[in-house]
Amino acid sequence: RGAGRDTVAAAMGEAKLLQGNLAQARDWLQPERFAPGERAYGFRMLGQLEMREGNLSGAGQAFDQALKLTPDSSALWVDIGQLRYRGGEQLQAIAAVQNAVRLDPGNAAALTFQGQLVRDSTGFVSALPWFARAHALAPQNAEILFHYAATLGELGRAGDMLAATRQMIEADPRIGGP
């Protein structure tokens, strides 16, 4: 409806990422032509695309561009943490997600990633509160429910695990199978 390509490029790139259409996401994001108010968002989405395609160096460059524009973005710090974790930089990943939680204690994605890192480093008991907090903030998020249910199961809390699993299937019926 008359919006310029640079105005919608970041949002269209994200939509294509969510649909799993990486080639079309690249068509929107790769030219790196984003409206002034959309540049940080665009570079963040480009970083996510590069990370999904395994180009960790390219993801880092895109996230660096976004970080120059929005150093206090909790969502961006989650992405940076995930990139660092995938690159084998666990301590830097922990620092990034701690920064994300500090910037926005209500960021469910940050709390979930913190829970994953805690689960890996100190165990299920320590991780459960992180997943519970994330679940309280986003009760219909299937990814959060997956981690929450898995952690409950590992702790031997079968009844709670089944309840969380049922919620997960209700949130995303594709999970339950055909």
XYZ file of N, CA and C in Angstrom:
534
model
N 0.825 -1.196 0.000
C 0.000 0.000 0.000
C 0.860 1.247 0.000
N 1.889 1.213 -0.757
C 2.714 2.388 -0.909
C 3.930 2.444 -0.008
N 4.086 1.505 0.901
C 5.273 1.500 1.762
C 6.472 1.098 0.922
N 7.575 1.778 1.132
C 8.777 1.453 0.392
C 9.379 0.128 0.842
N 10.107 -0.496 -0.044
C 10.725 -1.791 0.252
C 11.598 -1.706 1.501
N 12.352 -0.620 1.652
C 13.245 -0.501 2.808
C 12.469 -0.406 4.126
N 11.219 0.050 4.070
C 10.392 0.164 5.264
C 9.901 -1.196 5.742
N 9.649 -2.117 4.808
C 9.090 -3.420 5.168
C 10.095 -4.563 5.062
N 11.318 -4.282 4.634
C 12.294 -5.345 4.369
C 12.576 -6.195 5.604
N 12.778 -5.582 6.756
C 13.098 -6.347 7.968
C 11.925 -7.223 8.379
N 10.716 -6.669 8.361
C 9.533 -7.442 8.752
C 9.262 -8.577 7.762
N 9.424 -8.312 6.480
C 9.210 -9.370 5.483
C 10.298 -10.439 5.617
N 11.521 -10.007 5.881
C 12.593 -10.980 6.099
C 12.301 -11.870 7.287
N 11.815 -11.278 8.380
C 11.462 -12.078 9.551
C 10.321 -13.037 9.231
N 9.316 -12.559 8.506
C 8.181 -13.420 8.148
C 8.664 -14.624 7.339
N 9.556 -14.392 6.402
C 10.073 -15.492 5.587
C 10.927 -16.436 6.429
N 11.670 -15.897 7.398
C 12.426 -16.748 8.324
C 11.484 -17.650 9.114
N 10.407 -17.072 9.624
C 9.446 -17.835 10.416
C 8.763 -18.916 9.581
N 8.613 -18.652 8.298
C 8.017 -19.632 7.394
C 9.032 -20.679 6.941
N 10.303 -20.458 7.265
C 11.343 -21.395 6.853
C 11.811 -21.186 5.430
N 11.428 -20.097 4.819
C 11.827 -19.809 3.448
C 13.064 -18.910 3.478
N 14.223 -19.551 3.603
C 15.465 -18.802 3.789
C 15.874 -18.042 2.538
N 15.585 -18.585 1.369
C 15.951 -17.897 0.131
C 15.190 -16.581 0.004
N 13.888 -16.606 0.264
C 13.118 -15.365 0.195
C 13.496 -14.411 1.323
N 13.841 -14.944 2.494
C 14.304 -14.080 3.586
C 15.565 -13.345 3.142
N 16.459 -14.056 2.487
C 17.697 -13.421 2.000
C 17.385 -12.340 0.975
N 16.402 -12.588 0.112
C 16.028 -11.568 -0.879
C 15.621 -10.263 -0.204
N 14.949 -10.371 0.931
C 14.521 -9.174 1.645
C 15.644 -8.555 2.474
N 16.505 -9.399 3.038
C 17.478 -8.912 4.026
C 18.868 -8.630 3.463
N 19.299 -9.409 2.512
C 20.685 -9.320 2.044
C 21.051 -7.965 1.450
N 20.168 -7.312 0.751
C 20.611 -6.011 0.229
C 20.989 -5.016 1.324
N 20.571 -5.317 2.570
C 20.862 -4.459 3.722
C 20.369 -3.030 3.506
N 19.238 -2.929 2.840
C 18.613 -1.619 2.630
C 17.378 -1.547 3.533
N 17.595 -0.943 4.696
C 16.538 -0.823 5.688
C 16.284 0.656 5.962
N 15.027 0.998 6.189
C 14.670 2.372 6.564
C 15.409 2.727 7.846
N 15.710 3.995 8.063
C 16.486 4.384 9.245
C 15.969 3.803 10.558
N 14.686 3.792 10.786
C 14.138 3.251 12.020
C 14.078 1.731 12.060
N 14.421 1.079 10.964
C 14.348 -0.374 10.848
C 15.715 -1.037 10.734
N 16.765 -0.264 10.764
C 18.106 -0.809 10.510
C 18.528 -1.848 11.545
N 18.353 -1.556 12.823
C 18.751 -2.519 13.859
C 17.951 -3.808 13.717
N 16.665 -3.678 13.504
C 15.785 -4.827 13.307
C 16.229 -5.622 12.073
N 16.511 -4.926 10.992
C 16.942 -5.591 9.769
C 18.246 -6.348 9.944
N 19.215 -5.733 10.579
C 20.491 -6.417 10.796
C 20.331 -7.596 11.760
N 19.439 -7.455 12.729
C 19.188 -8.581 13.646
C 18.581 -9.758 12.878
N 17.638 -9.489 12.011
C 17.026 -10.562 11.212
C 18.052 -11.171 10.249
N 18.912 -10.328 9.683
C 19.968 -10.847 8.808
C 20.903 -11.748 9.606
N 21.223 -11.360 10.814
C 22.054 -12.198 11.681
C 21.395 -13.533 11.960
N 20.089 -13.511 12.221
C 19.374 -14.770 12.453
C 19.418 -15.656 11.208
N 19.246 -15.041 10.042
C 19.316 -15.796 8.791
C 20.688 -16.434 8.620
N 21.730 -15.651 8.814
C 23.088 -16.177 8.662
C 23.340 -17.317 9.652
N 22.855 -17.159 10.865
C 23.044 -18.203 11.869
C 22.298 -19.476 11.456
N 21.095 -19.335 10.965
C 20.327 -20.517 10.527
C 21.017 -21.232 9.373
N 21.725 -20.483 8.556
C 22.416 -21.087 7.416
C 23.827 -21.544 7.772
N 24.227 -21.364 9.023
C 25.531 -21.831 9.470
C 26.674 -20.876 9.214
N 26.383 -19.682 8.767
C 27.414 -18.677 8.520
C 27.583 -17.848 9.790
N 28.319 -18.388 10.752
C 28.444 -17.726 12.050
C 29.195 -16.406 11.947
N 30.179 -16.337 11.066
C 30.913 -15.088 10.871
C 29.988 -13.999 10.331
N 29.184 -14.344 9.337
C 28.228 -13.386 8.779
C 27.196 -12.964 9.802
N 26.762 -13.919 10.632
C 25.807 -13.596 11.694
C 26.432 -12.603 12.667
N 27.677 -12.853 13.037
C 28.363 -11.943 13.950
C 28.476 -10.538 13.392
N 28.779 -10.438 12.104
C 28.879 -9.113 11.471
C 27.538 -8.391 11.480
N 26.471 -9.124 11.181
C 25.149 -8.503 11.177
C 24.739 -8.075 12.589
N 24.990 -8.952 13.576
C 24.653 -8.595 14.949
C 25.484 -7.409 15.423
N 26.740 -7.315 14.988
C 27.564 -6.159 15.350
C 26.947 -4.864 14.827
N 26.414 -4.911 13.614
C 25.759 -3.721 13.056
C 24.526 -3.345 13.896
N 23.746 -4.354 14.255
C 22.560 -4.094 15.073
C 22.950 -3.572 16.448
N 24.018 -4.127 17.006
C 24.465 -3.734 18.346
C 24.901 -2.271 18.388
N 25.479 -1.776 17.306
C 25.859 -0.358 17.241
C 24.634 0.543 17.364
N 23.510 0.048 16.864
C 22.289 0.854 16.840
C 21.421 0.670 18.082
N 21.428 -0.545 18.648
C 20.569 -0.842 19.809
C 21.334 -1.684 20.826
N 22.300 -1.077 21.522
C 23.096 -1.857 22.472
C 22.306 -2.362 23.679
N 21.123 -1.820 23.913
C 20.316 -2.224 25.064
C 19.127 -3.093 24.675
N 19.224 -3.772 23.547
C 18.151 -4.654 23.102
C 18.328 -6.044 23.708
N 17.427 -6.412 24.591
C 17.479 -7.726 25.215
C 17.381 -8.833 24.169
N 16.490 -8.665 23.199
C 16.314 -9.682 22.150
C 17.599 -9.870 21.353
N 18.284 -8.786 21.056
C 19.548 -8.882 20.323
C 20.593 -9.615 21.154
N 20.635 -9.347 22.454
C 21.612 -10.037 23.309
C 21.331 -11.538 23.411
N 20.052 -11.922 23.310
C 19.730 -13.355 23.251
C 20.324 -13.948 21.973
N 20.116 -13.263 20.857
C 20.670 -13.742 19.583
C 22.195 -13.848 19.651
N 22.829 -12.844 20.214
C 24.290 -12.861 20.341
C 24.724 -14.031 21.219
N 24.009 -14.262 22.300
C 24.323 -15.395 23.161
C 24.192 -16.718 22.427
N 23.132 -16.865 21.651
C 22.946 -18.107 20.895
C 24.055 -18.285 19.863
N 24.461 -17.203 19.232
C 25.570 -17.270 18.275
C 26.851 -17.697 18.980
N 27.126 -17.094 20.103
C 28.348 -17.435 20.846
C 28.314 -18.891 21.314
N 27.153 -19.348 21.745
C 27.029 -20.741 22.182
C 27.294 -21.688 21.018
N 26.695 -21.398 19.885
C 26.907 -22.240 18.699
C 28.354 -22.227 18.254
N 29.045 -21.131 18.504
C 30.450 -21.011 18.138
C 31.391 -21.582 19.185
N 30.843 -22.196 20.234
C 31.681 -22.809 21.258
C 32.193 -21.844 22.308
N 31.636 -20.666 22.349
C 32.069 -19.646 23.315
C 31.065 -19.600 24.473
N 31.094 -20.643 25.305
C 30.088 -20.777 26.351
C 30.120 -19.634 27.360
N 31.291 -19.226 27.800
C 31.356 -18.142 28.789
C 30.801 -16.838 28.227
N 31.097 -16.561 26.968
C 30.570 -15.349 26.333
C 29.055 -15.466 26.136
N 28.573 -16.687 25.867
C 27.125 -16.904 25.736
C 26.429 -16.633 27.059
N 27.016 -17.119 28.133
C 26.447 -16.890 29.465
C 26.400 -15.395 29.774
N 27.486 -14.686 29.477
C 27.521 -13.242 29.721
C 26.464 -12.520 28.891
N 26.287 -12.944 27.659
C 25.306 -12.295 26.786
C 23.889 -12.503 27.297
N 23.563 -13.737 27.693
C 22.190 -13.982 28.151
C 21.951 -13.323 29.510
N 22.962 -13.260 30.339
C 22.800 -12.545 31.613
C 22.519 -11.071 31.351
N 23.175 -10.507 30.348
C 22.925 -9.121 29.969
C 21.496 -8.973 29.445
N 21.041 -9.941 28.643
C 19.680 -9.896 28.113
C 18.649 -9.910 29.248
N 18.853 -10.771 30.231
C 17.925 -10.852 31.366
C 17.988 -9.576 32.199
N 19.180 -9.026 32.377
C 19.322 -7.780 33.129
C 18.580 -6.645 32.431
N 18.687 -6.582 31.100
C 18.026 -5.521 30.344
C 16.506 -5.665 30.351
N 16.021 -6.916 30.341
C 14.581 -7.150 30.328
C 14.262 -8.453 31.050
N 14.011 -8.376 32.365
C 13.697 -9.579 33.140
C 12.410 -10.273 32.690
N 11.622 -9.616 31.841
C 10.394 -10.200 31.327
C 10.525 -10.768 29.920
N 11.740 -10.922 29.445
C 11.970 -11.482 28.110
C 11.968 -13.005 28.223
N 10.870 -13.627 27.789
C 10.722 -15.079 27.929
C 11.806 -15.840 27.165
N 12.218 -15.331 26.004
C 13.275 -16.005 25.242
C 14.595 -15.971 26.003
N 14.882 -14.849 26.657
C 16.117 -14.741 27.447
C 16.070 -15.699 28.632
N 14.932 -15.771 29.304
C 14.797 -16.674 30.450
C 14.935 -18.136 30.013
N 14.382 -18.469 28.857
C 14.485 -19.837 28.343
C 15.929 -20.185 28.012
N 16.619 -19.288 27.333
C 18.012 -19.548 26.985
C 18.867 -19.626 28.246
N 18.576 -18.772 29.220
C 19.288 -18.849 30.509
C 19.049 -20.217 31.138
N 17.811 -20.687 31.079
C 17.496 -22.010 31.606
C 18.274 -23.113 30.906
N 18.413 -23.011 29.597
C 19.174 -24.010 28.852
C 20.639 -24.021 29.293
N 21.203 -22.833 29.439
C 22.612 -22.750 29.845
C 22.803 -23.249 31.269
N 21.880 -22.911 32.149
C 21.962 -23.384 33.537
C 21.814 -24.896 33.572
N 20.867 -25.423 32.798
C 20.668 -26.877 32.750
C 21.954 -27.583 32.300
N 22.619 -27.017 31.294
C 23.859 -27.614 30.793
C 24.995 -27.538 31.806
N 25.021 -26.468 32.583
C 26.174 -26.264 33.454
C 25.966 -26.758 34.880
N 24.759 -26.589 35.431
C 24.575 -26.967 36.835
C 23.461 -27.970 37.073
N 22.652 -28.250 36.052
C 21.671 -29.313 36.189
C 20.226 -28.875 36.143
N 19.371 -29.876 36.232
C 17.940 -29.704 36.043
C 17.280 -28.914 37.159
N 17.671 -29.165 38.391
C 17.047 -28.478 39.524
C 17.258 -26.968 39.412
N 18.462 -26.567 39.075
C 18.767 -25.141 38.957
C 18.085 -24.495 37.757
N 17.859 -25.294 36.718
C 17.276 -24.751 35.493
C 15.759 -24.571 35.586
N 15.101 -25.413 36.357
C 13.637 -25.414 36.383
C 13.030 -24.038 36.667
N 13.532 -23.267 37.636
C 12.918 -21.952 37.883
C 12.984 -21.012 36.676
N 14.029 -21.129 35.880
C 14.146 -20.284 34.688
C 13.048 -20.626 33.690
N 12.843 -21.931 33.464
C 11.788 -22.347 32.540
C 10.410 -22.016 33.095
N 10.230 -22.140 34.407
C 8.938 -21.816 35.025
C 8.625 -20.326 34.853
N 9.633 -19.468 35.040
C 9.421 -18.028 34.845
C 9.066 -17.723 33.401
N 9.780 -18.349 32.472
C 9.494 -18.128 31.046
C 8.081 -18.613 30.715
N 7.729 -19.774 31.246
C 6.395 -20.338 30.998
C 5.307 -19.418 31.545
N 5.525 -18.837 32.709
C 4.541 -17.920 33.298
C 4.331 -16.692 32.408
N 5.386 -16.253 31.740
C 5.296 -15.081 30.870
C 4.692 -15.408 29.509
N 4.934 -16.622 29.022
C 4.457 -17.020 27.687
C 3.878 -18.433 27.775
N 2.712 -18.588 28.390
C 2.185 -19.927 28.674
C 1.835 -20.760 27.443
N 1.700 -20.143 26.289
C 1.356 -20.890 25.077
C 2.542 -21.059 24.129
N 3.728 -20.726 24.568
C 4.916 -20.854 23.718
C 5.386 -22.306 23.742
N 5.286 -22.978 22.594
C 5.597 -24.410 22.513
C 7.068 -24.697 22.815
N 7.974 -23.826 22.396
C 9.401 -24.070 22.668
C 9.679 -24.026 24.169
N 9.116 -23.046 24.840
C 9.301 -22.948 26.285
C 8.695 -24.169 26.968
N 7.504 -24.558 26.541
C 6.849 -25.728 27.121
C 7.672 -26.992 26.900
N 8.320 -27.090 25.746
C 9.179 -28.247 25.471
C 10.294 -28.342 26.504
N 11.007 -27.250 26.723
C 12.120 -27.253 27.680
C 11.620 -27.467 29.113
N 10.501 -26.856 29.428
C 9.916 -26.996 30.758
C 9.514 -28.450 31.002
N 8.806 -29.045 30.043
C 8.367 -30.435 30.181
C 9.552 -31.390 30.261
N 10.550 -31.184 29.414
C 11.723 -32.066 29.422
C 12.447 -31.998 30.766
N 12.564 -30.811 31.309
C 13.247 -30.650 32.590
C 12.433 -31.285 33.718
N 11.128 -31.097 33.685
C 10.273 -31.757 34.678
C 10.424 -33.277 34.593
N 10.460 -33.801 33.383
C 10.625 -35.243 33.195
C 11.953 -35.734 33.732
N 13.007 -35.002 33.482
C 14.338 -35.393 33.977
C 14.382 -35.378 35.502
N 13.551 -34.564 36.106
C 13.495 -34.499 37.571
C 12.558 -35.547 38.164
N 11.951 -36.353 37.288
C 11.063 -37.407 37.765
C 9.661 -36.941 38.101
N 9.315 -35.758 37.666
C 7.985 -35.207 37.938
C 7.070 -35.511 36.747
N 6.738 -36.796 36.612
C 6.010 -37.280 35.435
C 4.656 -36.610 35.250
N 3.895 -36.451 36.307
C 2.582 -35.829 36.194
C 2.665 -34.405 35.686
N 3.592 -33.629 36.256
C 3.788 -32.250 35.805
C 4.293 -32.218 34.373
N 5.185 -33.168 34.028
C 5.704 -33.239 32.669
C 4.571 -33.495 31.677
N 3.682 -34.426 32.008
C 2.572 -34.727 31.108
C 1.647 -33.524 30.943
N 1.393 -32.806 32.028
C 0.549 -31.608 31.941
C 1.192 -30.572 31.019
N 2.492 -30.351 31.174
C 3.188 -29.393 30.319
C 3.215 -29.873 28.870
N 3.373 -31.178 28.674
C 3.369 -31.737 27.317
C 2.008 -31.545 26.660
N 0.945 -31.747 27.409
C -0.403 -31.525 26.871
C -0.596 -30.063 26.484
N -0.105 -29.159 27.329
C -0.183 -27.731 27.002
C 0.604 -27.436 25.725
N 1.758 -28.078 25.578
C 2.594 -27.862 24.406
C 1.846 -28.310 23.143
N 1.196 -29.457 23.205
C 0.461 -29.970 22.045
C -0.741 -29.076 21.733
N -1.392 -28.558 22.777
C -2.491 -27.614 22.552
C -1.979 -26.330 21.905
N -0.808 -25.879 22.338
C -0.232 -24.647 21.793
C 0.175 -24.802 20.339
N 0.663 -26.003 19.987
C 1.106 -26.262 18.615
C 0.722 -27.687 18.253
N -0.484 -27.876 17.707
C -0.974 -29.219 17.414
C -0.078 -30.032 16.472
N 0.795 -29.373 15.710
C 1.710 -30.100 14.821
C 2.655 -30.991 15.617
N 2.889 -30.663 16.871
C 3.805 -31.422 17.714
C 3.239 -32.798 18.031
N 1.937 -32.901 18.170
C 1.302 -34.157 18.558
C 1.292 -35.226 17.489
N 1.712 -34.915 16.309
C 1.737 -35.895 15.231
C 0.506 -35.812 14.360
N 0.362 -36.761 13.430
C -0.729 -36.686 12.433
C -2.104 -36.894 13.035
